[in-house]
Coordinates of C-alpha atoms in Angstrom, one line a residue:
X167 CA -1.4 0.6 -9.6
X168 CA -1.5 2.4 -5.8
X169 CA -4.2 1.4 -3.9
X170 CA -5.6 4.1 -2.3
X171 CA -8.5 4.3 0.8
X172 CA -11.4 6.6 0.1
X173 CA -13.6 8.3 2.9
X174 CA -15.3 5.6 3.5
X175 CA -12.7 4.7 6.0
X176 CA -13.7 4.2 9.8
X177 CA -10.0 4.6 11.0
X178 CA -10.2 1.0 12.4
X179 CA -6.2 0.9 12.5
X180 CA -5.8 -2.6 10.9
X181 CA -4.2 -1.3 7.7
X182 CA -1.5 0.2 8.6
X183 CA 0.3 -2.4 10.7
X184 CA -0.1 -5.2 8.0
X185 CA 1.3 -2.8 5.1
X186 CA 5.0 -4.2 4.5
X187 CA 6.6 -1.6 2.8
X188 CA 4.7 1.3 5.7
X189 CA 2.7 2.9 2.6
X190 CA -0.2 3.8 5.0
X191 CA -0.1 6.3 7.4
X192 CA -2.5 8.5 9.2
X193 CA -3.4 11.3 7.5
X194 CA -5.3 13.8 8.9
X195 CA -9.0 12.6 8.9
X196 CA -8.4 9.0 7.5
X197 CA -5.7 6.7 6.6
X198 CA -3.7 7.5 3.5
X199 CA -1.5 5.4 1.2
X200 CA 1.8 7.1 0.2
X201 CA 1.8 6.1 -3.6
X202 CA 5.8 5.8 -3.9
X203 CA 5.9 3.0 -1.3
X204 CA 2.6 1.2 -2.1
X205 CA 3.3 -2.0 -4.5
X206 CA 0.1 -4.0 -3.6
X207 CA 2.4 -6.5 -2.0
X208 CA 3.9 -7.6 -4.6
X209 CA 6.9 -9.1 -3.7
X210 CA 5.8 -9.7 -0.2
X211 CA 2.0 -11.6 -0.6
X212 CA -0.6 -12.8 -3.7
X213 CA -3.0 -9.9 -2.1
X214 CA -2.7 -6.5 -1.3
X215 CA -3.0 -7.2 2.7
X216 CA -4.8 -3.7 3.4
X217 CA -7.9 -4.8 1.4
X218 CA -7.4 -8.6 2.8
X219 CA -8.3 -7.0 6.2
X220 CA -10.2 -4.0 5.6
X221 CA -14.0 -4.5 7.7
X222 CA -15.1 -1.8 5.1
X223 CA -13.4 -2.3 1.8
X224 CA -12.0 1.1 1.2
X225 CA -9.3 0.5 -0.3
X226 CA -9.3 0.3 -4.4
X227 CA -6.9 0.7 -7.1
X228 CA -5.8 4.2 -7.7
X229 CA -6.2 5.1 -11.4
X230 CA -3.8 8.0 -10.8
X231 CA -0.6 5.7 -9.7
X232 CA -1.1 3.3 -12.9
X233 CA 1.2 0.8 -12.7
X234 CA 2.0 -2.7 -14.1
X235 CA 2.8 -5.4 -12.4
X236 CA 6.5 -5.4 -13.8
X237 CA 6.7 -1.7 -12.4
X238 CA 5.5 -2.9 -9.3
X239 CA 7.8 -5.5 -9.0
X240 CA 10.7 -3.0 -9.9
X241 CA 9.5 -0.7 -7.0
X242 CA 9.2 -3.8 -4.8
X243 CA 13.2 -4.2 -5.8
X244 CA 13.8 -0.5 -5.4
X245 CA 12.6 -0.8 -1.6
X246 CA 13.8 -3.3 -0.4
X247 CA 17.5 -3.1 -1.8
X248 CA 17.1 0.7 -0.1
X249 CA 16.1 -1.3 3.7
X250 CA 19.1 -3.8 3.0
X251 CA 20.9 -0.6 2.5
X252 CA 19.9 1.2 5.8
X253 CA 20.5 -2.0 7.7

C-alpha cells in the first residue's frame, strides 16, 4: 500500500526530506503523499522513513493505494530505472 498523512499533521517538515523516491510534498494545508511514487521504501530501507520520523505518527497505510509487497517492489524498479534514465 501508499502511506498517506492524515490531518493530524503539524507540518513539522521532516517527512519530506527523508522520502527517497520525493512522494511527499506540500500540499495545501498539510503534507501529502503522491500515491504513484510512494513504495514505503521498499527498495531503499526495512521502514517507511516518513513514519520512522514523524513526532506525530500521521502517517498510515492508505487502504485506497492497496498494494503488495511484490507491486511495491515493481514500482520501486519502475522508478528508479526512470532516474537512471534522466541521469
Amino acid at each position: 500500500m501508499s502511506l498517506k498523512i492524515t490531518d493530524e499533521c503539524i507540518n513539522c517538515d521532516v517527512c519530506e526530506p527523508v522520502c527517497p523516491n520525493q512522494a511527499i510534498y506540500q500540499g495545501e494545508e498539510i503534507y501529502e503523499i503522491d500515491p504513484g511514487l510512494c513504495t514505503e521504501c521498499v527498495g531503499h530501507f526495512d521502514k517507511p522513513q516518513c513514519q520512522t520520523v514523524c513526532p506525530v505518527a500521521c502517517i498510515p497505510l492508505d487502504p485506497a493505494h492497496a498494494e503488495t509487497q511484490e507491486q511495491l517492489l515493481a514500482k520501486y524498479r519502475r522508478l528508479t530505472a526512470a532516474e537512471k534514465d534522466t541521469a
